[in-house]
Coordinates of C-alpha atoms and ligand atoms in Angstrom, one line a residue:
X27 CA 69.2 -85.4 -32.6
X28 CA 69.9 -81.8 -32.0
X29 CA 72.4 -82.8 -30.1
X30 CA 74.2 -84.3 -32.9
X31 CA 73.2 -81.6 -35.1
X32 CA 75.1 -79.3 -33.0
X33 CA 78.2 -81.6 -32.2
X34 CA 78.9 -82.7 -35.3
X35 CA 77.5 -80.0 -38.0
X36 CA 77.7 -76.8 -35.8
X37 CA 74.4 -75.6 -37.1
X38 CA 71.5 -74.9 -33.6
X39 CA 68.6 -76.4 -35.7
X40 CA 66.6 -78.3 -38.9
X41 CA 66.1 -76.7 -41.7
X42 CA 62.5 -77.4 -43.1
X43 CA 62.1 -81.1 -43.4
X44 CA 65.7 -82.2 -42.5
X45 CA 64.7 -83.6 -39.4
X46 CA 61.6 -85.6 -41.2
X47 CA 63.6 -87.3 -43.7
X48 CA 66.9 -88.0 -41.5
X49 CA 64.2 -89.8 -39.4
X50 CA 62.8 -91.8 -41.9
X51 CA 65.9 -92.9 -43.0
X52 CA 67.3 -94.2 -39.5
X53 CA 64.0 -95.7 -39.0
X54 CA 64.9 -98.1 -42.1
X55 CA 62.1 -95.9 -44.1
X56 CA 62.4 -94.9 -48.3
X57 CA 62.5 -91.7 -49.1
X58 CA 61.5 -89.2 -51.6
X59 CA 62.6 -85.5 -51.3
X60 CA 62.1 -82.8 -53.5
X61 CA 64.4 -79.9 -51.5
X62 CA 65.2 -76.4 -53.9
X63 CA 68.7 -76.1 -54.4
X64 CA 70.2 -74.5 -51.2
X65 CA 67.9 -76.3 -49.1
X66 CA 70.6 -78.3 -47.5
X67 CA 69.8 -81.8 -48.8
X68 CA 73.6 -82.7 -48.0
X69 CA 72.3 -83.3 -44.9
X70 CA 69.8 -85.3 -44.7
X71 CA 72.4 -88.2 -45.9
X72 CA 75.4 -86.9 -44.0
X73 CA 73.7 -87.1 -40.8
X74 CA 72.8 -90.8 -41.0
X75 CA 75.9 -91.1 -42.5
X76 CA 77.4 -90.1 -39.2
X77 CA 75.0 -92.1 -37.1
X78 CA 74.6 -95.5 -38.9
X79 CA 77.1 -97.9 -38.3
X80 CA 77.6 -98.6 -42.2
X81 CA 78.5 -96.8 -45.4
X82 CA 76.3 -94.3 -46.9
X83 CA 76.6 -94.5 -51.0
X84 CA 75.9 -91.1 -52.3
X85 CA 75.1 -91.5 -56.7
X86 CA 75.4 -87.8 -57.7
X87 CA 76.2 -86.7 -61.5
X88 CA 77.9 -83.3 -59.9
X89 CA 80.2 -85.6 -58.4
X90 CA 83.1 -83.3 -59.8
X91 CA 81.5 -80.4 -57.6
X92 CA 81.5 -82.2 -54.6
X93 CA 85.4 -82.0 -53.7
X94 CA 84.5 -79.2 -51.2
X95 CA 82.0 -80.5 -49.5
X96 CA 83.7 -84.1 -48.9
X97 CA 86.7 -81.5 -47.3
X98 CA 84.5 -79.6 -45.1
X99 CA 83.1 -83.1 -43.4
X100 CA 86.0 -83.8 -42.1
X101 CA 85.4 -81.0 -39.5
X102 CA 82.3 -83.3 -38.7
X103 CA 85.0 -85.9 -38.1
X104 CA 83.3 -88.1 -41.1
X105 CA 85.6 -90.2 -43.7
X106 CA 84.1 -89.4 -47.0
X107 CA 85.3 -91.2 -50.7
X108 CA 84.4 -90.0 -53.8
X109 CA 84.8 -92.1 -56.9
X110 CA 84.1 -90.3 -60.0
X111 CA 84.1 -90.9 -63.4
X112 CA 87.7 -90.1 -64.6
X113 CA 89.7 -93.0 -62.5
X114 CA 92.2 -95.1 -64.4
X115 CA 90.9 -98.7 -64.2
X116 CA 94.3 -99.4 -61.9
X117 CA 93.4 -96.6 -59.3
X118 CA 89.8 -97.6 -59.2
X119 CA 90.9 -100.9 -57.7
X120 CA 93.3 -99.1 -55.5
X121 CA 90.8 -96.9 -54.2
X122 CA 88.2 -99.9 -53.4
X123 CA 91.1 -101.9 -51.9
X124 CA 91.7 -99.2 -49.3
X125 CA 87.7 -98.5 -49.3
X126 CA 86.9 -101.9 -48.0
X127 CA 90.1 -102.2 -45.6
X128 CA 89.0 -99.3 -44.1
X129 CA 85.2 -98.4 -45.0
X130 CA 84.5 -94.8 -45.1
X131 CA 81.3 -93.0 -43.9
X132 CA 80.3 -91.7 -47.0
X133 CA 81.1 -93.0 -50.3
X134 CA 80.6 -91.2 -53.4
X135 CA 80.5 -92.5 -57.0
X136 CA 79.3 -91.0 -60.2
X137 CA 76.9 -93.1 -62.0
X138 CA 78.8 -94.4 -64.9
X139 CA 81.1 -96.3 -62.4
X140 CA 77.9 -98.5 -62.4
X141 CA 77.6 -99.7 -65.3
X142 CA 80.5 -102.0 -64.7
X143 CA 79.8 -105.6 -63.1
X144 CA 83.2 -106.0 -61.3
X145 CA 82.5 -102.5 -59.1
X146 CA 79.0 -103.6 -58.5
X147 CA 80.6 -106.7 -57.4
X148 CA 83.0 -105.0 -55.0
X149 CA 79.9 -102.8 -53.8
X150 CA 78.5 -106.1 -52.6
X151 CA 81.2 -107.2 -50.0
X152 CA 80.6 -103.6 -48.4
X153 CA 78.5 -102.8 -45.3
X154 CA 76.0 -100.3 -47.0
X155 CA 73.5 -99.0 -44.6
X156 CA 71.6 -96.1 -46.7
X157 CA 71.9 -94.6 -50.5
X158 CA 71.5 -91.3 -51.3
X159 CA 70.2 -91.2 -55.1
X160 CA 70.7 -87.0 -56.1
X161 CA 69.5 -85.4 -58.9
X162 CA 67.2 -88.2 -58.9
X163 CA 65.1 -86.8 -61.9
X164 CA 68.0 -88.2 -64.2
X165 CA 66.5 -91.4 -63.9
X166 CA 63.1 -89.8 -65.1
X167 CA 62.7 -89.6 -69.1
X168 CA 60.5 -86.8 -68.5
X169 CA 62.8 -85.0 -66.5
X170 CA 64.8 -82.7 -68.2
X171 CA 67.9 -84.3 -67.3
X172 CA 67.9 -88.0 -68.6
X173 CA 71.2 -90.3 -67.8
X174 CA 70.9 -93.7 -69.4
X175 CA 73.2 -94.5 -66.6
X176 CA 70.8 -93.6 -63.9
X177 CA 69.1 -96.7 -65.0
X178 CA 72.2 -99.4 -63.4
X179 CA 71.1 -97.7 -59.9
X180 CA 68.4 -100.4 -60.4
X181 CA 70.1 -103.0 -61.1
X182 CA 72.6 -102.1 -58.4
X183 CA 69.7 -102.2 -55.6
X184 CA 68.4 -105.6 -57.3
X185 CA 72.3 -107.2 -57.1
X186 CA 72.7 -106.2 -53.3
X187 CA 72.4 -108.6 -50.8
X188 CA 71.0 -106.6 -48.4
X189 CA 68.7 -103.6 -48.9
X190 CA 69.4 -100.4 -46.7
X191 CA 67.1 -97.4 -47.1
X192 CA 67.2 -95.1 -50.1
X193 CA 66.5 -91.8 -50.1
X194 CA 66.1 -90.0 -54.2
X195 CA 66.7 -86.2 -53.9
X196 CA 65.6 -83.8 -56.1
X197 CA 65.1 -80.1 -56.7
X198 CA 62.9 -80.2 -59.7
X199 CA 60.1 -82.8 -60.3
X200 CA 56.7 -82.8 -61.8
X201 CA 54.1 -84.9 -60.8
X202 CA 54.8 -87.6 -63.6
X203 CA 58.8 -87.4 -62.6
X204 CA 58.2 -87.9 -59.2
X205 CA 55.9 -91.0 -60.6
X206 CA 59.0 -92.2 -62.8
X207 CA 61.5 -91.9 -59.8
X208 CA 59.3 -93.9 -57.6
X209 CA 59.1 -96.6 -60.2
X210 CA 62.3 -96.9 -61.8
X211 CA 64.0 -96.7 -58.3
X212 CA 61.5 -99.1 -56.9
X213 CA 61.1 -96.6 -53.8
X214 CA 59.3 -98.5 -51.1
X215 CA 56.3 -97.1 -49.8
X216 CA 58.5 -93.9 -49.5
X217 CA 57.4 -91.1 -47.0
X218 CA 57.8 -87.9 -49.5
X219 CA 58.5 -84.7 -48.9
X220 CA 57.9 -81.3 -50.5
X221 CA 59.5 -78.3 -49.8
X222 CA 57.7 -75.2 -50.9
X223 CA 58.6 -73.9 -54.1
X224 CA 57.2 -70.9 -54.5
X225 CA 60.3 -67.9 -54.2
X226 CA 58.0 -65.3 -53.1
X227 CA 61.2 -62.9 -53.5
X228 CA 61.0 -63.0 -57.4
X229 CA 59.0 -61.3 -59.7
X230 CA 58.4 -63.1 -62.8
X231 CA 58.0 -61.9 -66.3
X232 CA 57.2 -62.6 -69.2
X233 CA 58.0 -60.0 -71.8
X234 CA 56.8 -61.1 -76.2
X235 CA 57.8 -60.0 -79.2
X236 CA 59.8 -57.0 -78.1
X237 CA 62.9 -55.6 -79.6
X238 CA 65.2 -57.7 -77.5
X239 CA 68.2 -55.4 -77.5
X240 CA 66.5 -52.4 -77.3
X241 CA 64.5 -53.6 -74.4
X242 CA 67.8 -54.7 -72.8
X243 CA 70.0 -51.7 -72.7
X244 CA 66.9 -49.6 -71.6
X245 CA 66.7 -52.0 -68.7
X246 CA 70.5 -51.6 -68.0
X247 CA 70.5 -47.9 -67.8
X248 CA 67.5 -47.9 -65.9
X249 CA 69.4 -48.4 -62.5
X250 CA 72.3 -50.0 -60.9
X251 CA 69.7 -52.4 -58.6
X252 CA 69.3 -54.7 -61.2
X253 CA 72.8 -55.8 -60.5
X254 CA 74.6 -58.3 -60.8
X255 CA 72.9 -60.0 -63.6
X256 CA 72.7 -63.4 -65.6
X257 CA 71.5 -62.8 -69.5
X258 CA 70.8 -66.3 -71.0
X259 CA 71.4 -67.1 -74.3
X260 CA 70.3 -70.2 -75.6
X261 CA 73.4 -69.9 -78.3
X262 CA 77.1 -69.5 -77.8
X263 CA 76.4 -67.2 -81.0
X264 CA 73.7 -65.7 -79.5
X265 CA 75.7 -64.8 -75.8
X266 CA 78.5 -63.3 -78.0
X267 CA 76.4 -60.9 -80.4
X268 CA 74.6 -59.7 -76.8
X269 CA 77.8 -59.4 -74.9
X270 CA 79.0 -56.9 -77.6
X271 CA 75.8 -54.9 -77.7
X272 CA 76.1 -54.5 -74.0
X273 CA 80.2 -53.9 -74.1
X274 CA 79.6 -51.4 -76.8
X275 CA 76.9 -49.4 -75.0
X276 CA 79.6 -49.1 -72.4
X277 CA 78.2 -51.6 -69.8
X278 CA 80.6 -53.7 -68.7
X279 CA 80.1 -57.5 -68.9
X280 CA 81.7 -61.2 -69.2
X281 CA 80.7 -64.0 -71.0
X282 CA 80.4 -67.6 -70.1
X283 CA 80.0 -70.9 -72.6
X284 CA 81.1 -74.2 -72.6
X285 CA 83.3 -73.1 -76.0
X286 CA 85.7 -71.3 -74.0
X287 CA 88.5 -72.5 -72.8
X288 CA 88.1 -74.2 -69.2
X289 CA 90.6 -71.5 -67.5
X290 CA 88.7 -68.9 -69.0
X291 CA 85.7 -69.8 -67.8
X292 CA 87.1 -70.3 -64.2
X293 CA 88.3 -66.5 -64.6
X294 CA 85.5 -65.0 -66.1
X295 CA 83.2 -67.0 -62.7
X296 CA 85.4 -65.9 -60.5
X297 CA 84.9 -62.4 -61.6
X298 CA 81.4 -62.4 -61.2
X299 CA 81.4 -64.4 -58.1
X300 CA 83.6 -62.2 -56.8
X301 CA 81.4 -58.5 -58.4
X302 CA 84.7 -57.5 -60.5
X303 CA 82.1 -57.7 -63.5
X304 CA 78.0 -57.1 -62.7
X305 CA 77.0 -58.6 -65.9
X306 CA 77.4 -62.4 -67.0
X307 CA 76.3 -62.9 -70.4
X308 CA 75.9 -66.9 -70.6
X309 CA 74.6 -70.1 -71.9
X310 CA 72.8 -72.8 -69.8
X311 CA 76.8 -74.3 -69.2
X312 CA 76.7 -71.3 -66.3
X313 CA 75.3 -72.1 -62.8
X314 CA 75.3 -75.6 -61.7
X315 CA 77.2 -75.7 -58.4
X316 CA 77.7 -71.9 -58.7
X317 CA 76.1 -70.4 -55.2
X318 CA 76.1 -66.6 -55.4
X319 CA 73.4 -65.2 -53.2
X320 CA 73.0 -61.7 -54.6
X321 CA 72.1 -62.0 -58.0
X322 CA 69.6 -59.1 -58.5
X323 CA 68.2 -60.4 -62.3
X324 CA 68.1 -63.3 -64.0
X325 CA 66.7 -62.4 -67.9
X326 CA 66.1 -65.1 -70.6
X327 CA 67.1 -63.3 -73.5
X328 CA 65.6 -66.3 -75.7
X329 CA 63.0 -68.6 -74.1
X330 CA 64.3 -71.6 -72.5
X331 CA 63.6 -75.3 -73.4
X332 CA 61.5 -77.0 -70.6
X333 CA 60.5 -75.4 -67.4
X334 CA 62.4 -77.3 -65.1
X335 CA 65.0 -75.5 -67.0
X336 CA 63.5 -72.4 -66.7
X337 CA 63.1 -72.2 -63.1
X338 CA 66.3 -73.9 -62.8
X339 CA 68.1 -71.2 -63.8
X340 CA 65.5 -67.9 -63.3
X341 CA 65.6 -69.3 -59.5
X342 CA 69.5 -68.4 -59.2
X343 CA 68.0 -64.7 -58.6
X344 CA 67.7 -63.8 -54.8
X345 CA 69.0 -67.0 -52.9
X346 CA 69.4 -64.4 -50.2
X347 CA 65.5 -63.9 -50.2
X348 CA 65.7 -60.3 -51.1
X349 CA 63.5 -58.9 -54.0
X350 CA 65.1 -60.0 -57.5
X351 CA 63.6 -60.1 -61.0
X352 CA 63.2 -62.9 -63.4
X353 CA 62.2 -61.8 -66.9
X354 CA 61.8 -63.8 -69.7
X355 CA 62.2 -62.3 -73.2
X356 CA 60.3 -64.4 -75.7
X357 CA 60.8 -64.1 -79.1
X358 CA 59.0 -66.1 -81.9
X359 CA 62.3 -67.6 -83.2
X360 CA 63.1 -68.9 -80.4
X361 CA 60.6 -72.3 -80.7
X362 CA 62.1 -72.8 -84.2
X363 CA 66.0 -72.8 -82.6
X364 CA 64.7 -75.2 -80.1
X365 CA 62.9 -77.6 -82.7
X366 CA 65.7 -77.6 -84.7
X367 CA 68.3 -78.4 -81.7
X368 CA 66.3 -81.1 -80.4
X369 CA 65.7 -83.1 -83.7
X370 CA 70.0 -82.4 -84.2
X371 CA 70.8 -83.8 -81.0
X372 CA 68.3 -85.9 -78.9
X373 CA 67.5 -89.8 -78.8
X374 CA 64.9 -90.5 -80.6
X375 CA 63.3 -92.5 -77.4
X376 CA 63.4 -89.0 -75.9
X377 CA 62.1 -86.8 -78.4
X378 CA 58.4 -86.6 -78.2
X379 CA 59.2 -85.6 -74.6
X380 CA 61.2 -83.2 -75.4
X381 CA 59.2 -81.7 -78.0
X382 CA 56.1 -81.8 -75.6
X383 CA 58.0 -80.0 -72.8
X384 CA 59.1 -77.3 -75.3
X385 CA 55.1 -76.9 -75.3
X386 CA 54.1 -76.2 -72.0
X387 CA 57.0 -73.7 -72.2
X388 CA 55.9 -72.2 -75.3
X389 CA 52.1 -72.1 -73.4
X390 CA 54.2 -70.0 -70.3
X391 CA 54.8 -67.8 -72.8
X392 CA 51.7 -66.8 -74.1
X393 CA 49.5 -67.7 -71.1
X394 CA 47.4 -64.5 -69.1
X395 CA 47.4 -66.4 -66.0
X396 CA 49.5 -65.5 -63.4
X397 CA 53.0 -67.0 -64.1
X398 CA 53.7 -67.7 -60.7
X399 CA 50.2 -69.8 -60.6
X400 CA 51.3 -71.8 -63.8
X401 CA 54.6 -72.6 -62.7
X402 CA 54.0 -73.9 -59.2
X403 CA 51.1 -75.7 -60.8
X404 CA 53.7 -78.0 -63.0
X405 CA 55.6 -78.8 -59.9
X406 CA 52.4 -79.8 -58.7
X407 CA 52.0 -77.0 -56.1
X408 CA 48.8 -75.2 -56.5
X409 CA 48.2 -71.6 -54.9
X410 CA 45.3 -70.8 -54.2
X411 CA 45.3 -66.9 -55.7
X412 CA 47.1 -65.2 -58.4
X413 CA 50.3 -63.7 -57.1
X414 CA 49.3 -60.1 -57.7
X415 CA 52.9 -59.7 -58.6
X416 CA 53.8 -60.9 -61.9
X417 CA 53.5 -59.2 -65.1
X418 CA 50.1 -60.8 -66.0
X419 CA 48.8 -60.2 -62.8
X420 CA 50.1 -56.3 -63.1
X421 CA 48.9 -56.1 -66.6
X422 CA 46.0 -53.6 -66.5
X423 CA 45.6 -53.7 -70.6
X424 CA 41.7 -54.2 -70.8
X425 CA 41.0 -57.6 -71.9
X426 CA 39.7 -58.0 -75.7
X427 CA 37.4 -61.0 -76.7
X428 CA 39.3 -63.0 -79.0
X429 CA 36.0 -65.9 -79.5
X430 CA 35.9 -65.1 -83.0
X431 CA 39.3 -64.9 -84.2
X432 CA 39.7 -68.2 -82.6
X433 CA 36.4 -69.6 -84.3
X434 CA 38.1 -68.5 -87.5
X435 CA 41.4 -70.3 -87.0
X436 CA 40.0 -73.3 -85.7
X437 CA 37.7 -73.7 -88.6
X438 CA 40.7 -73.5 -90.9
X439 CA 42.2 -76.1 -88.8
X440 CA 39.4 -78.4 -89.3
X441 CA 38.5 -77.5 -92.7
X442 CA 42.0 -78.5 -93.8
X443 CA 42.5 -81.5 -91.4
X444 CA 45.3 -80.3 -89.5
X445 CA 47.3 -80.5 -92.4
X446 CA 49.1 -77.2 -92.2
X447 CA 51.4 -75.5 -89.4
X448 CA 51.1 -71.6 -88.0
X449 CA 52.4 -70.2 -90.9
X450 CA 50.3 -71.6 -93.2
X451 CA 46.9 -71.8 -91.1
X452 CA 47.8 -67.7 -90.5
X453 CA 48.6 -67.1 -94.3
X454 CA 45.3 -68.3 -95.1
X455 CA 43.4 -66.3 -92.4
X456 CA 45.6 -63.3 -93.7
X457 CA 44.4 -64.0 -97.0
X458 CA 47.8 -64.6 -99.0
X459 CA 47.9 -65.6 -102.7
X460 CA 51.0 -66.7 -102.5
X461 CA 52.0 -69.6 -104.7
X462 CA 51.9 -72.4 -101.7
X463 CA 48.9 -70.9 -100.9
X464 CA 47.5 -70.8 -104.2
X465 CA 48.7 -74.4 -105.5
X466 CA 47.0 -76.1 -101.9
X467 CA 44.3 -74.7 -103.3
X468 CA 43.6 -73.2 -99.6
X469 CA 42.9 -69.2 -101.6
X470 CA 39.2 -71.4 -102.0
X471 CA 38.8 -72.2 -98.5
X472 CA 35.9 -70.0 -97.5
X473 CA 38.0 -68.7 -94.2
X474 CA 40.2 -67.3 -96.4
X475 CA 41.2 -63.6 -95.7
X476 CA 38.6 -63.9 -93.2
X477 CA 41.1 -61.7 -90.4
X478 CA 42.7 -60.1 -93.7
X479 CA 42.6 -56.6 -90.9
X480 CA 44.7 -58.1 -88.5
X481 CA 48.5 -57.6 -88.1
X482 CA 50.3 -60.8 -89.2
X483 CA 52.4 -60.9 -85.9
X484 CA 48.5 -60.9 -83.8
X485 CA 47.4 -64.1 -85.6
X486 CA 50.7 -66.0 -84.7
X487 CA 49.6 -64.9 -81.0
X488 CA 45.8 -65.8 -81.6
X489 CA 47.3 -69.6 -82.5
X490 CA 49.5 -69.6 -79.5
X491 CA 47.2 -68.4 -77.3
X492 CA 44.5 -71.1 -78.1
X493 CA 47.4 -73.8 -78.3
X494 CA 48.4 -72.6 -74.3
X495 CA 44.6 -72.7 -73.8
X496 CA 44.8 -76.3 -74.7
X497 CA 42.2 -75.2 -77.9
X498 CA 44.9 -76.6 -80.3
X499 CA 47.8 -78.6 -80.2
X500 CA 51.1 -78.8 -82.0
X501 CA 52.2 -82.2 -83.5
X502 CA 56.2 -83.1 -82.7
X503 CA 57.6 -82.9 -86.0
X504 CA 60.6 -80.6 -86.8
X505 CA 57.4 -78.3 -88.8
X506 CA 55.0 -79.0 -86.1
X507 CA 51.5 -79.1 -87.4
X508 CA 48.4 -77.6 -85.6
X509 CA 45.2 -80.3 -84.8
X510 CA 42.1 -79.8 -82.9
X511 CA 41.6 -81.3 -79.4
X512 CA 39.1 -82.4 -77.1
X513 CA 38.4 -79.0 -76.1
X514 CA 38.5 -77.3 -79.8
X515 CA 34.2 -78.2 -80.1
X516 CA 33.1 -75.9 -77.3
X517 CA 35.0 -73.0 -78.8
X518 CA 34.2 -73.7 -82.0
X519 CA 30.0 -73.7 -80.6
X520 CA 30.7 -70.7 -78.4
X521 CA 29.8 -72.8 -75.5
X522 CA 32.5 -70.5 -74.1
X523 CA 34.5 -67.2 -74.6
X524 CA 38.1 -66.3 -75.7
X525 CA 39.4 -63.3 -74.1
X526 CA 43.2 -62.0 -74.6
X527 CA 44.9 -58.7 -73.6
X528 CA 44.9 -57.0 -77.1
X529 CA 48.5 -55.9 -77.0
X530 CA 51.4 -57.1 -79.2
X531 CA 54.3 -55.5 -77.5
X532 CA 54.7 -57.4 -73.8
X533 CA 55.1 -54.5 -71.6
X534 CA 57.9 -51.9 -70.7
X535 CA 60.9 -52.6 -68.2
Ligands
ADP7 P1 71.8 -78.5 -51.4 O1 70.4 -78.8 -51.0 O2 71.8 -77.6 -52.5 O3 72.7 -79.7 -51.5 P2 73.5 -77.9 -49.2 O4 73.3 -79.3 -48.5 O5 74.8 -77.7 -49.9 O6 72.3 -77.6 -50.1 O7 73.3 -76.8 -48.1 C1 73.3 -75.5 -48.4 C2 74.0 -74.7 -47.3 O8 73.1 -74.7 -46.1 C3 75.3 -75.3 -46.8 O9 76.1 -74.2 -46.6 C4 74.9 -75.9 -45.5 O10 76.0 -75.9 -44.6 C5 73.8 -75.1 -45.0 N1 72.9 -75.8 -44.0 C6 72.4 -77.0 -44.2 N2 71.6 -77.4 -43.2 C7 71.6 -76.4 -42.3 C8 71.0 -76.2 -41.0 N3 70.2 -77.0 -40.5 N4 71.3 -75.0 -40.4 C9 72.2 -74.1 -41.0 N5 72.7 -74.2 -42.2 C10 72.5 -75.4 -42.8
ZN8 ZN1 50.9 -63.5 -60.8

């Protein structure tokens, strides 16, 4: 096999797991590979491609990016296709008359090509000897990527006369998407394979409730090694009114969104692929298929949705393995533009999932455990320590027992059935008289004014604190309400303690 690694790839050895999964797959065997981006899935499929006598059908959705890499296999000496999504009907059936004169190595096709019946048809009277499935968590409604279209590669397996070996890529996947993948693909006993997905090489941090654009230009003028940089926006609005603070305080910076205009985009890429500009201000539209090595800082100027797409994008710092910050700015709007883009735009089929993913990010957020611990726990990865690195494990702010303030809030929760949301569960505790307040009749509630002391801001935290502690949970409505869970009763009984780090302002850059 080395051989042939060498011959026909030019690289002296495996990379992590290649070797594994290219021998499952000659040896007939399923296959389920969760490989970070970088990690050289292409591979793992061009390999066999190059060995077995057959065609290798690679389903990708970045089918678009993959013009490059189908022109660099021909140094390989491999014939590769790709069929993507934007072929008239007319050059479709040109390019499958010429793909089954003279079958290819590798054919490539975008996923809405399956839905129709005539090209699944024309599939059939092919010689297919392995499928790669990539970005396989599209098929996955609790991946953060869901393609209805990912659903016909079923269909496609059941229509096939014969049934070669299929191997579902992915670079993100939870425990319950790699479940969903298994299923839905009707993976076979498949040998799976994880590569490690812990990036020792970032620092993670979370940073609450500061003054956002303060916090950023101090960080910019603090040093020219935190360049180049990517500053997420969640809004195009949002990446424009920060590009201008950072243009007008003299740093200079481009912008990327999927508003501009598609050469613009191109340019302003090109620019920072290329280090004419060190800071990209830009919306989730930037990165996919983008491979620049040196990126020094990735900050989240609002929180993202999900934490696949989180680490997604905070993971484009330090691909070349040196030291490279991730910091995450959250700000207690930023749940509220979520909510509200969610219920605008996603199926309804879809939404709960959404909404529950939007959660455990919110629970990131406010959690004192080390970040790195709770990430690598959702991709069901679980260190052993705390990484001693992140900025709750550098915190040194003296922990405050918080068992009482939580008692309090809790009890309102009960008291009031889990009627209300924060705001109002927070109004009472602060002891407002305002007329909602008054009319619910929740200025009698005997918790009333109860933390009347506290700052406003602190009892928001309190609440998301116990909700990333699992001591409450938010319902999925666009004004999510707070309920008790099974947990709630031992807090409420002091069967255990509360503790927080009593600080509102989440450290200094
Ligand atoms: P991805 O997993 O993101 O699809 P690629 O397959 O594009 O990653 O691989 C990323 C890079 O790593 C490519 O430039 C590829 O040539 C290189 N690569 C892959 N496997 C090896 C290997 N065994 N030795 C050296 N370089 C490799
Ligand atoms: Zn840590």
């Amino acid at each position: 096999m080395e051989q042939t690694l060498n011959e026909r790839f030019g690289h002296n050895c495996f990379r992590p797991l290649q070797e594994d999964i290219i021998r499952n797959l000659l040896d007939g065997r399923d296959v389920l590979a969760l490989l970070p981006t970088g990690g050289g899935k292409s591979l793992c499929y061009q390999f066999p491609a190059a060995v077995l006598p057959g065609i290798t059908l690679v389903i990708s959705p970045l089918i678009s990016l993959m013009k490059d890499q189908v022109d660099s296999l021909k140094a390989s000496g491999l014939r590769a296709v790709l069929i993507n999504s934007t072929l008239t009907e007319r050059q479709l059936r040109l390019a499958l008359e010429a793909i089954e004169e003279q079958p290819p190595d590798l054919l490539y096709i975008a996923p809405e090509r399956l839905k129709s019946d005539e090209f699944i048809a024309r599939l059939n009277r092919l010689t297919i000897s392995c499928i790669a499935v990539d970005e396989a968590h599209c098929i996955a409604q609790w991946g953060h990527d869901f393609r209805p279209s990912y659903r016909k590669i079923g269909r496609l397996l059941e229509s096939l006369g014969q049934r070669p070996p299929l191997a579902a890529f992915t670079a993100t996947a939870t425990p319950i998407v790699r479940q969903e993948i298994i299923e839905r693909l009707g993976l076979q006993d498949p040998a799976c394979h994880q590569a490690d997905f812990n990036r020792p090489n970032l620092r993670l941090d979370v940073i609450r409730d500061t003054d956002r654009q303060k916090w950023l230009l101090h960080f910019f003028s603090s040093g020219q090694e935190t360049r180049p940089a990517v500053i997420y926006c969640t809004t195009r609005k949002e990446a424009q009114s920060v590009r201008d603070l950072l243009l007008n305080a003299g740093h200079p910076c481009g912008m990327y969104h999927g508003g501009l205009r598609p050469a613009d985009r191109q340019q302003v890429q090109e620019d920072f692929l290329d280090d004419r500009i060190p800071l990209l201000v830009a919306t989730n539209a930037f990165g996919m298929g983008i491979d620049k090595p040196d990126i020094r800082t990735v900050i989240h100027y609002n929180m993202p949705r999900d934490l696949e797409s989180y680490y997604q994008e905070a993971g484009r710092a330090g691909r070349d393995g040196k030291p490279s910050r991730c910091i995450l700015l959250y700000g207690p709007a930023d749940p509220v533009t979520h909510r509200q883009l969610i219920h605008q735009v996603t199926y309804n089929r879809q939404k709960h999932i959404t909404l529950e993913k939007l959660e455990t990010m919110i629970a990131y957020c406010h959690t004192d455990r080390c970040l790195r611990t709770v990430l690598l726990e959702y991709f069901g990865q679980a260190p052993a320590v705390p990484c001693g690195d992140c900025s709750n494990c550098l915190d040194d702010t003296p922990r405050e027992d918080i068992t009482r303030q939580a008692q309090m809030i809790l009890s309102t929760v009960h008291y009031t059935k889990g009627r209300f949301g924060a705001a109002t569960v927070a109004a009472v505790l602060k002891g407002s008289r305002s007329a909602s307040v008054r009319q619910k009749g929740l200025d009698r509630l005997s918790t009333h004014g109860l933390l009347k002391s506290e700052d406003p801001m602190m009892i928001r935290r309190y609440i998301n604190i116990l909700v990333s502690e699992g001591y409450l949970a938010r319902t999925s409505g666009r004004f999510p309400l707070l309920q008790l869970t099974a947990r709630s009763s031992v807090l409420l009984r002091g069967e255990t303690r509360l503790t927080t780090r009593h600080h509102l302002k989440g450290g200094k850059p």
